[in-house]
Coordinates of C-alpha atoms and ligand atoms in Angstrom, one line a residue:
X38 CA 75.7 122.5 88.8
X39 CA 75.6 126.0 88.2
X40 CA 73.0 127.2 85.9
X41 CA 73.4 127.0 82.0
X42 CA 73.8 130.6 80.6
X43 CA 71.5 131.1 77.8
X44 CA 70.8 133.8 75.1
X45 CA 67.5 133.7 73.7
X46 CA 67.3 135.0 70.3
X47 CA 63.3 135.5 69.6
X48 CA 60.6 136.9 67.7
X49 CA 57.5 136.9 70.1
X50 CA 54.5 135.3 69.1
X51 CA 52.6 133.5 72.3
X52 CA 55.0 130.4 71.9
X53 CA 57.8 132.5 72.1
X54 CA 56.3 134.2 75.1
X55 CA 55.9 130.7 76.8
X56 CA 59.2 129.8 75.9
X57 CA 60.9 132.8 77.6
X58 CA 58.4 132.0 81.0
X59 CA 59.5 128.5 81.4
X60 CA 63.2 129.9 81.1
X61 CA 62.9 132.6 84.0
X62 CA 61.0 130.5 85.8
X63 CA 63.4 128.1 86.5
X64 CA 66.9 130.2 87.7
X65 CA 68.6 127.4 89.5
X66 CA 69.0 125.7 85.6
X67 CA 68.8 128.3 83.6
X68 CA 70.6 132.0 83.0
X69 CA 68.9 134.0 80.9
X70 CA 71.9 136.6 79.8
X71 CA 69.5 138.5 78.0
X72 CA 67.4 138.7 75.0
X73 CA 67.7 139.5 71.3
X74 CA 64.6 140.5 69.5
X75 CA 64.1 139.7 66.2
X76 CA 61.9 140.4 63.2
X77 CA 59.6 137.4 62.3
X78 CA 56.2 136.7 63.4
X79 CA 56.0 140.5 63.8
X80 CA 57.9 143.8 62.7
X81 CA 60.8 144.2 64.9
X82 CA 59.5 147.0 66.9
X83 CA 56.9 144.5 68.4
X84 CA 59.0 141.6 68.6
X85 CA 61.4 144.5 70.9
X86 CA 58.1 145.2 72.2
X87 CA 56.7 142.0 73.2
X88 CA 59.7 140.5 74.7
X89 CA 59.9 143.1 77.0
X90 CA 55.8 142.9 78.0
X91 CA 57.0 139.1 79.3
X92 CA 59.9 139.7 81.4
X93 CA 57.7 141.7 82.6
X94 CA 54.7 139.1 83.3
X95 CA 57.9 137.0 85.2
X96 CA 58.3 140.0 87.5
X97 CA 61.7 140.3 85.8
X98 CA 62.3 143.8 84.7
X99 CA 66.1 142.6 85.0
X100 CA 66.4 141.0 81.7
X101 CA 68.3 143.0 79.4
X102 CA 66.7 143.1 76.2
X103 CA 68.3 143.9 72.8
X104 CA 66.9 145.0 69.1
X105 CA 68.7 143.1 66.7
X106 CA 67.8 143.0 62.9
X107 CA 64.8 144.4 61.0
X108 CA 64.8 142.1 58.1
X109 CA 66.3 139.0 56.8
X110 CA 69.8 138.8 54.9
X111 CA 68.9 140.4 51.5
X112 CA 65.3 139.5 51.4
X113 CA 61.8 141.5 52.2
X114 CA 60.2 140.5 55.6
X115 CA 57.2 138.2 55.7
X116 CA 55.7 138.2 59.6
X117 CA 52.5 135.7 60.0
X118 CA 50.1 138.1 62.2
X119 CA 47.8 135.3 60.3
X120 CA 48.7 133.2 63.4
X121 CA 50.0 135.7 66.1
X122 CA 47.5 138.5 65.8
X123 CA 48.2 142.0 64.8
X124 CA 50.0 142.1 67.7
X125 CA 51.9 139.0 67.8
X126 CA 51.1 138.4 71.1
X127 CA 47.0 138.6 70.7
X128 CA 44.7 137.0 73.5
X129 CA 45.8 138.9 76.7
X130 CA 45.6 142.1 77.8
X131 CA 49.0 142.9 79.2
X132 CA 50.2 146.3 79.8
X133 CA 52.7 147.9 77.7
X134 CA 56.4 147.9 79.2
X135 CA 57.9 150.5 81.6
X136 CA 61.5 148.6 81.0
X137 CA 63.8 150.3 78.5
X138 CA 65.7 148.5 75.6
X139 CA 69.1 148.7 76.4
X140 CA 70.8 150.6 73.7
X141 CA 73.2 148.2 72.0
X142 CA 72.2 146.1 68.5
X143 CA 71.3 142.3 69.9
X144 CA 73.8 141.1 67.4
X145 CA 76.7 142.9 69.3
X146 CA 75.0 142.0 72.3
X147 CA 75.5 138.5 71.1
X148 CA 79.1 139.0 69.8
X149 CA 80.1 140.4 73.4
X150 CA 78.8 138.0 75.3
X151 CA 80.6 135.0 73.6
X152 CA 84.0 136.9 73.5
X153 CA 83.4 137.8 77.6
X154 CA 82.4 134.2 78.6
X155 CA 84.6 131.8 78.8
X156 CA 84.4 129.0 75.5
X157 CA 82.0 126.8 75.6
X158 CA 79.9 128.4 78.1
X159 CA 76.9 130.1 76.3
X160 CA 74.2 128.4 74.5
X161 CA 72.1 130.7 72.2
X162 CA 67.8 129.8 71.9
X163 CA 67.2 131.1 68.7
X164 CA 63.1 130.7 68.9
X165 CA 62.7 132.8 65.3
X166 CA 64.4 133.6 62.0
X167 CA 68.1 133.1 62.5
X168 CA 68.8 136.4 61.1
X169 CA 70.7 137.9 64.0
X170 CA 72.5 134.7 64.6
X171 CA 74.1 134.5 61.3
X172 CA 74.7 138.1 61.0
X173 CA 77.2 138.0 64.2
X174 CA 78.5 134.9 62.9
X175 CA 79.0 136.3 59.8
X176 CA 80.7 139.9 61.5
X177 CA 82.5 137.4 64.3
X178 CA 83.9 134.4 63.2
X179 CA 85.7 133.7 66.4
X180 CA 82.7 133.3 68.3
X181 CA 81.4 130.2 66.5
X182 CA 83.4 128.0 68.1
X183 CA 83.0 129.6 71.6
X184 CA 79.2 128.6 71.3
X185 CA 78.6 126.0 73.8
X186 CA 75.1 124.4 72.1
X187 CA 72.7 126.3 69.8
X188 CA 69.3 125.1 70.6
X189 CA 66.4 126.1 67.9
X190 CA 63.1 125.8 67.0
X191 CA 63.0 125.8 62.9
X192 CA 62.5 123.4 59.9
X193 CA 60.5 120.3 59.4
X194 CA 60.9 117.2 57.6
X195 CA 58.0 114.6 58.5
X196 CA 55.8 117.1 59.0
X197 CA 56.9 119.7 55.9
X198 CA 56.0 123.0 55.7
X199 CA 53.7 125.4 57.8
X200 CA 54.3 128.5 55.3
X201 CA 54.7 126.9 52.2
X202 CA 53.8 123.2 51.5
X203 CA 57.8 122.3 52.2
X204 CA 59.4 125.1 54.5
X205 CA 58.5 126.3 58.0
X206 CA 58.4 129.5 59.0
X207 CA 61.7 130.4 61.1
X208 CA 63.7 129.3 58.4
X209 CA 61.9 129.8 55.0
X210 CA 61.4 133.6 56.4
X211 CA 65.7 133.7 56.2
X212 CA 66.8 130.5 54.4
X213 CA 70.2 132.4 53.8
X214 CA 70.7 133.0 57.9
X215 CA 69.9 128.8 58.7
X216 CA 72.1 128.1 55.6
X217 CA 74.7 130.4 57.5
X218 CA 73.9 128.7 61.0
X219 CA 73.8 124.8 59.4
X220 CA 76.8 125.1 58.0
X221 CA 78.6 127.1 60.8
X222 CA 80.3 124.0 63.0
X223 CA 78.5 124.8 66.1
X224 CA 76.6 122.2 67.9
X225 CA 72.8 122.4 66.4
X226 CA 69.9 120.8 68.4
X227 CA 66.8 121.2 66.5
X228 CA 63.2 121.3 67.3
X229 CA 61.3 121.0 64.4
X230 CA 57.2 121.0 63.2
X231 CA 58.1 116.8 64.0
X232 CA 58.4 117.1 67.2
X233 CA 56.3 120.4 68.1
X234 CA 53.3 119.1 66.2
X235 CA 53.3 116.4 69.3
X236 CA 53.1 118.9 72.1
X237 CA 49.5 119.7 71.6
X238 CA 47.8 122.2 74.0
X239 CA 44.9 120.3 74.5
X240 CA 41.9 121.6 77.2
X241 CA 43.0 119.7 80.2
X242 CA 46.6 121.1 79.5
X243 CA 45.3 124.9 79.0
X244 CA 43.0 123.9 82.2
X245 CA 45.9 123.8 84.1
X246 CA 47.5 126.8 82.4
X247 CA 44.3 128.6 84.0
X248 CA 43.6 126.7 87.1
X249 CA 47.1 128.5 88.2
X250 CA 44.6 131.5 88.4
X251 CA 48.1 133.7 88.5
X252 CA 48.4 136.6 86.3
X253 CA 50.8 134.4 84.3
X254 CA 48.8 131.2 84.4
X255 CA 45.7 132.9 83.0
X256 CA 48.0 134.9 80.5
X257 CA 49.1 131.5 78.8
X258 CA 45.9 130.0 78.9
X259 CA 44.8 133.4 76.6
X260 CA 47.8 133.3 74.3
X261 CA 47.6 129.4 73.7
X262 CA 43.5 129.9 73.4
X263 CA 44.2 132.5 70.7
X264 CA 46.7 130.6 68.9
X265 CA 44.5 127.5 68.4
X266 CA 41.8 129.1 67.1
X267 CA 44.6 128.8 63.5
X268 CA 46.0 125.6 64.3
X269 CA 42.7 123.7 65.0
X270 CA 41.3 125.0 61.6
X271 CA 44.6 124.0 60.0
X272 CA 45.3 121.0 61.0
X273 CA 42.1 119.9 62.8
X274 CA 44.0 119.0 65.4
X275 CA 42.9 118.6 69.3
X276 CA 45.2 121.6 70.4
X277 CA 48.2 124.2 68.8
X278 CA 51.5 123.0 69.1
X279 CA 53.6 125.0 71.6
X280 CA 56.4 125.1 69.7
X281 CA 59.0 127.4 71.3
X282 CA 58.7 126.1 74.7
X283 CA 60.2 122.6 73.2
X284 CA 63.6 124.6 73.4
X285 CA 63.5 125.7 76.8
X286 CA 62.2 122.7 77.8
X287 CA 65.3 120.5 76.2
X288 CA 67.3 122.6 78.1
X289 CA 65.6 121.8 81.6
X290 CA 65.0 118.5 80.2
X291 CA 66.6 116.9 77.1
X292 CA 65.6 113.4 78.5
X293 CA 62.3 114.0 77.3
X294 CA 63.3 114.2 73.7
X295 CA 64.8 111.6 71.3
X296 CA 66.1 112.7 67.5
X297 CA 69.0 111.5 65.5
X298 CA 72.8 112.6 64.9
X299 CA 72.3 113.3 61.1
X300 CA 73.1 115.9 58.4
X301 CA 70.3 119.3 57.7
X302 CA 70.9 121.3 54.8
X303 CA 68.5 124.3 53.7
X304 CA 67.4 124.5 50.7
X305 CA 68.1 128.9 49.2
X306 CA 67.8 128.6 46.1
X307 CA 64.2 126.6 44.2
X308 CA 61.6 128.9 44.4
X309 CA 59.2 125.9 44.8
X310 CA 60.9 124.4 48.3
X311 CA 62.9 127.9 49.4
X312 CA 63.6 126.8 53.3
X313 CA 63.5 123.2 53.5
X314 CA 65.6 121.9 55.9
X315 CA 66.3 118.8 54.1
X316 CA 67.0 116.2 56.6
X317 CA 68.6 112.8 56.2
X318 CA 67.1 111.2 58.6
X319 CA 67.2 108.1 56.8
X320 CA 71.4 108.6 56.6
X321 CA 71.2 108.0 52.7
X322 CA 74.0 110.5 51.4
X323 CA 77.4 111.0 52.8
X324 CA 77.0 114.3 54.1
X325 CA 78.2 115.1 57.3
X326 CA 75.8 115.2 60.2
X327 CA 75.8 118.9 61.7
X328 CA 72.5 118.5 63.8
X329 CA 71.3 116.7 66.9
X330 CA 67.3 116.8 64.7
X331 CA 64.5 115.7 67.6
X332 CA 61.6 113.9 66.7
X333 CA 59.7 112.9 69.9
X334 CA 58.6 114.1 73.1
X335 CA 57.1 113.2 75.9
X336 CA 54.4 115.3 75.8
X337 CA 52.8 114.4 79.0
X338 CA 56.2 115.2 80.9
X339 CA 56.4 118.1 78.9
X340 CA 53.1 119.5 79.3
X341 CA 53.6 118.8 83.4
X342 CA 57.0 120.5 83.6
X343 CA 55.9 123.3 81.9
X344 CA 53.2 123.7 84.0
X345 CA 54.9 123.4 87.5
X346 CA 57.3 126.2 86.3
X347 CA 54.9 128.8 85.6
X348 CA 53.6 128.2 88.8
X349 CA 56.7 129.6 90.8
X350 CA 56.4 133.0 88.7
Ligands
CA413 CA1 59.1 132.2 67.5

C-alpha cells in the first residue's frame, strides 16, 4: 500500500504539535502534503509560526507549510492561550524556525491539491477551527467530492462542552465553518471530547514520552506537562487528554477506535448552545447520518503506538 496522502489543517497548541509528530514519523503510512495553519488556539501568526517550529523538531524542514485564514466566517476570534500558553505551544524551549512559509493562502493550497490529485485520493486532518476548510469548500465546490475522508478533531456530545457548558472549542470558535463542513457530503470521521477525554496522559505515559531522552521525546513530555497543569484542575482528572493525536492515530490505526454511522448537526444560531454538535447517537430523528462519530479508544494501544513513533524521529 502506498502511503495515504494527508493535509493537515491545524491550529498548534501542544496536541496539535503531537499530532503532526506522530504523522511524520510514520512515512511508509502517511504523506503529509503539507500543512495549513489556522487561527484558533492562537492568532494566526503563531499557529504559521508553531507549525513550522515542529516540522522542524521531525527534522523535516520539507513540509510545506501554508497561512490560511485569520478569523472565523463573519465572527471575532476567540484563541484559548488559557490552555496553550501565550504561546500556544508553552513548556519547551524550541528555537524559532529558519523554514519560510511558502507564499500561497493554505485555502488555495487546499483547493490545488484536490484539483491535482486524483479523486478520492486526499484526506484532509483538520485538528482546529474548520475555517479554512469551509472557506475552500465554499470558493471550490468541485473539490468536495474529490475529498477522499475528512478526519477531525471537534465537537462533543457525552462529554459537552470545554468552552462553553455545550460546545467545544474547534467548532464553537466557527460554528458557521462545521455547519459548512457537516453538511458538505464528504466523508466525516470525528474525534470528539468522548473519545479524547479517554486518552489521558497519565505519568507512566509522559514517562515514556521522556525516557526517549530525544530532543522530541523530552519536547512532548514538556508540552503534555504544561497542558495538564489546566486539564487536571478542570477536570481533576489523572492526565490531559491528547486530543489531536486521536486523528493521526485513526489514520495509522482506525482499529483502535469504535463510533457510530449517525447524523451531527451544529447548532449556529442559540446564543446559549452556539457550537454543539448535536449528535444522534441514539438514531431518534430521521436525519441522515453524515459522520462516522468515535466514542472509544484503546488507549493503551494508543498511548504505545504513539510512543514507538516518536521514537524513530
Ligand atoms: Ca488543535
Amino acid at each position: 500500500m502506498p502511503p495515504r496522502k494527508i493535509i493537515i489543517d491545524t491550529d498548534p497548541g501542544q496536541d496539535d504539535a503531537v499530532a503532526i509528530l506522530l504523522a511524520l514519523a510514520s512515512p511508509d503510512e502517511i504523506e503529509v502534503l503539507g500543512i495549513a495553519a489556522v487561527a484558533g488556539n492562537v492568532p494566526l501568526p503563531l499557529t504559521a509560526k508553531n507549525a513550522r517550529i515542529v516540522c522542524e523538531l521531525a527534522g523535516r524542514p520539507d513540509v510545506p507549510v501554508y497561512a490560511g485564514c485569520d478569523a472565523p466566517i463573519g465572527r471575532k476570534l476567540v484563541t484559548a492561550e488559557h490552555v496553550h500558553g501565550k504561546t500556544g505551544l508553552d513548556g519547551p524551549d524550541l528555537p524559532d524556525p529558519v523554514m519560510p512559509l511558502r507564499d500561497a493562502h493554505a485555502v488555495d493550497f487546499i483547493i490545488d491539491t484536490l484539483r491535482a490529485h486524483a479523486p478520492g485520493t486526499v484526506t484532509l486532518c483538520p485538528l482546529g477551527p474548520l475555517t479554512n476548510i469551509a472557506t475552500a469548500f465554499t470558493r471550490a465546490p468541485d473539490i468536495v467530492s474529490r475529498v477522499q475522508e475528512i478526519v477531525l478533531m471537534g465537537g462533543a456530545y457525552f462529554e459537552v462542552g470545554n468552552i462553553t457548558p455545550a460546545a467545544e472549542f474547534n467548532i464553537y470558535v466557527d460554528p458557521e465553518a462545521a455547519d459548512i463542513v457537516f453538511r458538505s457530503g464528504a466523508p466525516i470521521v470525528v474525534m470528539p471530547l468522548d473519545v479524547t477525554h479517554k486518552a489521558l496522559v497519565t505519568k507512566a505515559r509522559n514517562d515514556a514520552f521522556r525516557a526517549l531522552a530525544t530532543p522530541v521525546g523530552i519536547a512532548v513530555a514538556q508540552m503534555t506537562d504544561f497542558f495538564e497543569r489546566f486539564d487536571k484542575e478542570k477536570y481533576g482528572s489523572e492526565g490531559a487528554p491528547l486530543h489531536d493525536p486521536c486523528v493521526t492515530a485513526y489514520i495509522l490505526r482506525p482499529d483502535l477506535f469504535s463510533g457510530r454511522h449517525i447524523n451531527v448537526t451544529v447548532e449556529t444560531s442559540s446564543e446559549l448552545t452556539l457550537g454543539m454538535t448535536v449528535a444522534d447517537w441514539w438514531r431518534v430523528t430521521d436525519r441522515a447520518p453524515n459522520a462516522l462519530f468515535i466514542g472509544d479508544i484503546d488507549a493503551q494501544g494508543f498511548f504505545d503506538l504513539l510512543t514507538e513513533r516518536l521514537a524513530r524521529l
